[in-house]
Coordinates of C-alpha atoms in Angstrom, one line a residue:
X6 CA 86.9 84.5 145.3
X7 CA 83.1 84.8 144.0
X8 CA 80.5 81.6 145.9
X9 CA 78.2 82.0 142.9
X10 CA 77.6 83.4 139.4
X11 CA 77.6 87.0 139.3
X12 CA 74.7 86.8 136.3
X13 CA 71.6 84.5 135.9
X14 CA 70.9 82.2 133.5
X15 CA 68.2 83.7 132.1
X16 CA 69.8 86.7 131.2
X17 CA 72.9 85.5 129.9
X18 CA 71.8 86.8 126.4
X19 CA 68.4 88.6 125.7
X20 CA 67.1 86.4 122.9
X21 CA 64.8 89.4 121.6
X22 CA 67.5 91.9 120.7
X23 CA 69.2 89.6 118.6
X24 CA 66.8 88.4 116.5
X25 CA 67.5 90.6 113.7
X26 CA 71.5 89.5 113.5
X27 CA 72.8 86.6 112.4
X28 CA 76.7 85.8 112.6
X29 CA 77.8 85.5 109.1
X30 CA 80.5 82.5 108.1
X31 CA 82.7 83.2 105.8
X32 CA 85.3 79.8 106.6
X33 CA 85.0 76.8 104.6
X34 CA 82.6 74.6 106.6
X35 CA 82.6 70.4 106.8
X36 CA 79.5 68.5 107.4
X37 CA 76.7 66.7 106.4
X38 CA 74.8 69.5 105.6
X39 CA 76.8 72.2 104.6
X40 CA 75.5 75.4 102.6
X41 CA 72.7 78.1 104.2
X42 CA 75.1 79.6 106.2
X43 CA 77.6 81.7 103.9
X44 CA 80.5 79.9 103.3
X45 CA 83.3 79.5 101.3
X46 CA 81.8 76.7 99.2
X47 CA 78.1 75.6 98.5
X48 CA 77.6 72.2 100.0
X49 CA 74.4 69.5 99.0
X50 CA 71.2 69.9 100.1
X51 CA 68.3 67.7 100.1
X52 CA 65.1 69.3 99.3
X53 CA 65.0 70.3 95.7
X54 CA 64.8 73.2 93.9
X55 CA 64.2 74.6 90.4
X56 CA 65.6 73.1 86.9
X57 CA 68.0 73.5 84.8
X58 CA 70.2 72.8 81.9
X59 CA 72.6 70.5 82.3
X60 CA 76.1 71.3 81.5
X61 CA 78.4 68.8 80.2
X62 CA 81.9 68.2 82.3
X63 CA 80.1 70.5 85.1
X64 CA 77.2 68.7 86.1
X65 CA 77.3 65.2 87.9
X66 CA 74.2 63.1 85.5
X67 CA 73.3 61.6 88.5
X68 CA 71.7 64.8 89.0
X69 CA 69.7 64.6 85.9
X70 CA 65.5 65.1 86.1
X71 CA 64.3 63.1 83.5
X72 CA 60.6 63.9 84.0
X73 CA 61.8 67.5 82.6
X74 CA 64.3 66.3 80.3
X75 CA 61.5 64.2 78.7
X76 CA 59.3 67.2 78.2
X77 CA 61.7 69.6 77.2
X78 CA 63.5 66.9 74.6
X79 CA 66.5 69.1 76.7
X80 CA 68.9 67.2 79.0
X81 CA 67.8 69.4 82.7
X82 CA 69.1 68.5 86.3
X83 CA 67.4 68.9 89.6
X84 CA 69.3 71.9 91.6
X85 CA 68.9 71.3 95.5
X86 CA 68.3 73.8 98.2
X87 CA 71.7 73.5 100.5
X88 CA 71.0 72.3 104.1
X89 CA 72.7 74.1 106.7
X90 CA 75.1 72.7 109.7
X91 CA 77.7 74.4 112.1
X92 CA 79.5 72.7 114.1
X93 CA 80.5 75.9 117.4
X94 CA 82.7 74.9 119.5
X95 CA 83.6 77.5 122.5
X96 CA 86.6 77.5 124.7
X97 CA 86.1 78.8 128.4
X98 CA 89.1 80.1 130.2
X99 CA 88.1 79.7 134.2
X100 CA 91.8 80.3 135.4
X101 CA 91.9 81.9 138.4
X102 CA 92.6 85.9 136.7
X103 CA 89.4 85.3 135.6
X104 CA 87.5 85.4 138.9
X105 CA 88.2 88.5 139.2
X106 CA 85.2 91.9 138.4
X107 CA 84.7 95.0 140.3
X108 CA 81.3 96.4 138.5
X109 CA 78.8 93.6 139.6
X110 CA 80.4 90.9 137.2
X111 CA 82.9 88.8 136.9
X112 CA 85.1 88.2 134.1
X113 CA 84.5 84.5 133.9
X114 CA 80.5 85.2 133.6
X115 CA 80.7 87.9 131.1
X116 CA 82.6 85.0 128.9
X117 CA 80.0 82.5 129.4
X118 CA 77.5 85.6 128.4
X119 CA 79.2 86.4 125.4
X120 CA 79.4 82.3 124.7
X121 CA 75.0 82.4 125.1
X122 CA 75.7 85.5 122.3
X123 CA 77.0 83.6 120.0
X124 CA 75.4 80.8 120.7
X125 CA 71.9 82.0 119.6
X126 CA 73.2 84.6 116.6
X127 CA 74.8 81.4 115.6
X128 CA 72.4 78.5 116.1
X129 CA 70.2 77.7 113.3
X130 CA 68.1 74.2 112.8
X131 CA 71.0 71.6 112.4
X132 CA 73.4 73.7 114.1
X133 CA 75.8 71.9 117.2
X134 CA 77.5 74.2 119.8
X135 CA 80.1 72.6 122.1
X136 CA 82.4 73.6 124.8
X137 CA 85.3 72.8 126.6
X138 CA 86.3 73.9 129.9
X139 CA 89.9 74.8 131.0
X140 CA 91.1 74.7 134.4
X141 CA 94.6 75.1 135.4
X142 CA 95.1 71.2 135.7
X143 CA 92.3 69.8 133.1
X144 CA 89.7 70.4 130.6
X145 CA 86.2 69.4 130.8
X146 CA 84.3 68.6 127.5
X147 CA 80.8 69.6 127.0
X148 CA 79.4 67.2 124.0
X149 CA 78.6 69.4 120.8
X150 CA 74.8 69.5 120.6
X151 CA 71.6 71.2 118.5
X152 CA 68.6 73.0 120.0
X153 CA 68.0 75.7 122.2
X154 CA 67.7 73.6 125.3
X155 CA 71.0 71.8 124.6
X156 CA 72.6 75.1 124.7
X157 CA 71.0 76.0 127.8
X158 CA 72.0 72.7 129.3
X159 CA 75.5 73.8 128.4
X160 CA 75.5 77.4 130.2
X161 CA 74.1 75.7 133.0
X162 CA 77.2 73.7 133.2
X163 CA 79.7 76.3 132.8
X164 CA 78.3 78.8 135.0
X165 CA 78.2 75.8 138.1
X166 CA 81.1 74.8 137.7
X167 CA 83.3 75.0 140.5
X168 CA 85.3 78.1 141.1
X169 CA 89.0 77.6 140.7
X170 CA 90.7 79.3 144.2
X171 CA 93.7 81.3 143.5
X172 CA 97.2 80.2 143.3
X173 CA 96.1 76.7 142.0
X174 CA 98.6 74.8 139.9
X175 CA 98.2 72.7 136.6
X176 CA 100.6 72.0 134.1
X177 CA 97.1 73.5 131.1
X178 CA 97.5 76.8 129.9
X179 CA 96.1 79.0 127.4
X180 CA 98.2 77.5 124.5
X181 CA 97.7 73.8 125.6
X182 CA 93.9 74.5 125.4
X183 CA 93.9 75.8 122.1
X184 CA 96.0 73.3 120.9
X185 CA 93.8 70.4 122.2
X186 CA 90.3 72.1 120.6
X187 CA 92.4 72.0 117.2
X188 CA 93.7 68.3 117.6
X189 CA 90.3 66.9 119.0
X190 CA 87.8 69.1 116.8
X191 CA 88.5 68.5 113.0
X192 CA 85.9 69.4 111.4
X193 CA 85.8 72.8 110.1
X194 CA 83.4 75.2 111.7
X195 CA 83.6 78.0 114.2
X196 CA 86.0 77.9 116.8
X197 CA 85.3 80.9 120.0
X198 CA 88.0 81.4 122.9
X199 CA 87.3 83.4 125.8
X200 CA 89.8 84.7 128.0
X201 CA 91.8 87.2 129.4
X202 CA 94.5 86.4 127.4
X203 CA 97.0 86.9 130.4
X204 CA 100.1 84.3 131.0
X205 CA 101.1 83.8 134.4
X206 CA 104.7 85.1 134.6
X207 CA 104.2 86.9 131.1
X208 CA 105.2 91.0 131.3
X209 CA 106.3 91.1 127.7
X210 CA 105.1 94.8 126.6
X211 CA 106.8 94.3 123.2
X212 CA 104.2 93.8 120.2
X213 CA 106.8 92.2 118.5
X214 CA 107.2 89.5 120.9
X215 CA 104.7 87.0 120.2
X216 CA 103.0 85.3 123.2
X217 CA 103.0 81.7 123.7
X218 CA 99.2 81.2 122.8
X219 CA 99.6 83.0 119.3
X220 CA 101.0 80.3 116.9
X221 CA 98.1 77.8 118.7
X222 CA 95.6 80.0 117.7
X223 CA 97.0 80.8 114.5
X224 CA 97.1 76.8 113.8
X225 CA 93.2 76.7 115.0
X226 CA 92.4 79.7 112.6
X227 CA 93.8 77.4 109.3
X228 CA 90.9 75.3 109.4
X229 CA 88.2 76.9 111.3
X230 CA 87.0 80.4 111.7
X231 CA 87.9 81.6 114.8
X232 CA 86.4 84.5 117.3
X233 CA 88.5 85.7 120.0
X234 CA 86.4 87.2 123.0
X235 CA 88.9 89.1 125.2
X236 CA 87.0 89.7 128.7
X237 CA 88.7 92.5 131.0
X238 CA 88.0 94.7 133.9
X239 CA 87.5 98.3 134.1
X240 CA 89.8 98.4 137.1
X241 CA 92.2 96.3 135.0
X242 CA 93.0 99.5 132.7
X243 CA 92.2 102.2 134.8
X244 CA 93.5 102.5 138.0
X245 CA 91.5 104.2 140.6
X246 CA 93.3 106.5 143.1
X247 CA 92.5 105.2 146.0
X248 CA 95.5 105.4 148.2
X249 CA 98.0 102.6 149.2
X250 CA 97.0 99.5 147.8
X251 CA 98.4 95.8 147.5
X252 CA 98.3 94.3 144.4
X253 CA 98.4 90.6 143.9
X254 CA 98.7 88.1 141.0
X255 CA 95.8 85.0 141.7
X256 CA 97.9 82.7 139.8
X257 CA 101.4 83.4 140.9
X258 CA 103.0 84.5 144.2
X259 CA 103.0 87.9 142.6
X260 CA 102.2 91.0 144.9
X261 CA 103.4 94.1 145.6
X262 CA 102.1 97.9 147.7
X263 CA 101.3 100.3 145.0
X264 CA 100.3 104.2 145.9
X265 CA 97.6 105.2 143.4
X266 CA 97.2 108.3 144.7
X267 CA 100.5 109.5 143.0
X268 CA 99.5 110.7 140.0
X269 CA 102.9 109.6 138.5
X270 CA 102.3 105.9 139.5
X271 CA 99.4 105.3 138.3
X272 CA 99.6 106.7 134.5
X273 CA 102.8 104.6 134.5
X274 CA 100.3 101.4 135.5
X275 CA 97.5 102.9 132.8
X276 CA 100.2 103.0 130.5
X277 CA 101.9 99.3 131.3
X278 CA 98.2 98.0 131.3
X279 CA 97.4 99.7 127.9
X280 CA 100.3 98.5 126.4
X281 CA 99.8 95.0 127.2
X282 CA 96.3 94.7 125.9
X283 CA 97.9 96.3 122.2
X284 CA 99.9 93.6 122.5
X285 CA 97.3 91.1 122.8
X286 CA 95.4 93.0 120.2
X287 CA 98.4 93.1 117.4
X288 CA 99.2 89.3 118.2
X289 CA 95.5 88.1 117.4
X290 CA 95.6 90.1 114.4
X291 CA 98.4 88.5 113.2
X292 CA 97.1 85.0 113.9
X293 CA 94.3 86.2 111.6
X294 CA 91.1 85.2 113.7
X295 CA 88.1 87.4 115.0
X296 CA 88.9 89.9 118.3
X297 CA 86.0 91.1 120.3
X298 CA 86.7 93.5 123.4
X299 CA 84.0 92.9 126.3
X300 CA 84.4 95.2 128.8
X301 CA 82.6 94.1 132.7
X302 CA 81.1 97.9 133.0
X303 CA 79.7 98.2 129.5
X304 CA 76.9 96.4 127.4
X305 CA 78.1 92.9 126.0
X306 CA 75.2 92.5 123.3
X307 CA 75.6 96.0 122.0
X308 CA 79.2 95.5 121.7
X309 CA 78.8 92.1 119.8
X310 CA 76.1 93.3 117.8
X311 CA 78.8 96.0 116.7
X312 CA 81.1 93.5 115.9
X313 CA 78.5 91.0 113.9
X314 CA 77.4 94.3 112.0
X315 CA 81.0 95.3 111.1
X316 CA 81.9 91.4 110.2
X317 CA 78.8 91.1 107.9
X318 CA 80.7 93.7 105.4
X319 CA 83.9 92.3 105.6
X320 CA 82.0 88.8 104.7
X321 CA 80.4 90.3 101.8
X322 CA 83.4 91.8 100.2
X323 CA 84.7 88.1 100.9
X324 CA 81.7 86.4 98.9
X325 CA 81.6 89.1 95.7
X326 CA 82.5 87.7 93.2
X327 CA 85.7 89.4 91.0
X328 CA 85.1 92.4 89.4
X329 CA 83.5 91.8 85.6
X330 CA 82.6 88.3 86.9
X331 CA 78.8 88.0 87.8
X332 CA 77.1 85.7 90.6

């Protein structure tokens, strides 16, 4: 089990390299100021903007600038620039499986990496980011909060927070966390869940077996956009060959001698391993939300930044409007 955090806090997320990319929101957002950031529907602003002729049945009169209309003899209203608030709220597996990393880093702090990621792509002035913590046997809330310091306050928090020794017991699980961001959180914003996506007990290889976490998150994904940041381990997926070696399970009493230096053995544990991550890919496709692969012996930014890139056209498409039909 690690003693400390396998990456400092001040390199969590290189602010520099992504100040060029901003995560694009293409949910319906609720809030007090709802709008700059791309959503579904233009919310009020407060500052105002240029004039314009009012239309009847369409415009609230309200709205109506009579310093213009009295100029113009024309009834005008007063268009305002929409403010912008998200409300992020991340959920941090720290279940025993996710302890584990054999290239420098473990899984657990390549979540709460990926977490400062989206974080600063995400925060903007107004913006909240919030977390929860989920241990097998509770979950720790981190209060929803704006500014760069409050969102350095809260990796502080997740990355000391205490280490959860293998085998440890708790009646939470995946699916129990997911379900208790969606019943406490219900305002609409953008909902991230790290993990491994693994269920004790689970060896299900079947796609079309859906695991127990999927119709939580697909119940979290009605309301909110959701981003789904699996974390694995090279040595997860690839096998090395490195002789006898026992395998255990940290969070059941799971373990067994494997020899990886038959070459037989270990393509059929490549192959189990692959399968199982398909599944987990197929089932958070069908739940509809966001799925970002972080691997611990590659580049978490570059990988995001990939992703962000590749969701910014699929939120564009999203916003045009029908063909014949201008903006």
């Amino acid at each position: 089990m690690p003693s400390k955090p396998t990456i400092p806090l001040n390199k969590l997320a290189p602010e520099a390299a992504l100040r060029r990319l901003e995560l694009t929101i293409v949910r319906r957002l609720e809030g007090f100021l709802q709008g700059d950031h791309l959503g579904l529907l233009p919310g009020p602003g407060t500052d105002a903007h240029d004039a314009r002729i009012y239309q009847p049945g369409e415009d609230d009169v309200r709205k109506i600038d009579w310093n213009v209309t009295a100029r113009t003899t024309v009834p005008h209203v007063r268009d305002t620039i929409a403010d912008r608030e998200l409300e992020v709220w991340a959920l941090l597996d720290v279940t025993p499986s996710m302890n584990w990393g054999t290239e420098g880093v473990t899984k657990r702090d390549l979540g709460i990496a990926a977490i400062a990621t989206i974080g600063f792509l995400s925060q903007k002035q107004g913006d909240r980011f919030g977390g929860y913590i989920m241990r097998p046997d509770s979950m720790r809330r981190l209060p929803a909060l704006s500014g760069r310091s409050a969102l350095y306050g809260l990796l502080r928090k997740m990355l000391t927070e205490p280490f959860v020794p293998d085998h440890a017991r708790g009646s939470f699980s995946l699916a129990r966390g997911i379900e208790q961001l969606a019943r406490t959180q219900r305002r609409r914003g953008l909902r991230v869940v790290v993990s491994d996506f693994l269920t004790p007990g689970d060896h299900e290889l079947d796609p079309n077996v859906e695991p127990e976490w999927e119709r939580s998150m697909r119940r979290l994904a009605v309301r909110n956009q959701v981003l789904a940041i699996e974390v694995v381990d090279k040595r997860e997926i690839e096998f090395p060959d490195v002789g006898e070696m026992l395998i255990r399970d940290p969070e059941t009493d799971f373990e067994r001698y494997v020899n990886t230096g038959d070459d037989a053995a270990r393509a059929r544990m490549d192959a189990a391993s692959a399968a199982q991550r398909e599944r987990i890919r197929i089932s958070l496709r069908r739940a509809g939300v966001g799925h970002i692969q972080l691997r611990t012996d590659r580049d978490w930014v570059q990988d995001i930044a990939r992703f962000v890139l590749a969701y910014r056209r699929v939120a564009s498409m999203l916003h045009a409007p029908p063909q014949g039909v201008a903006k």
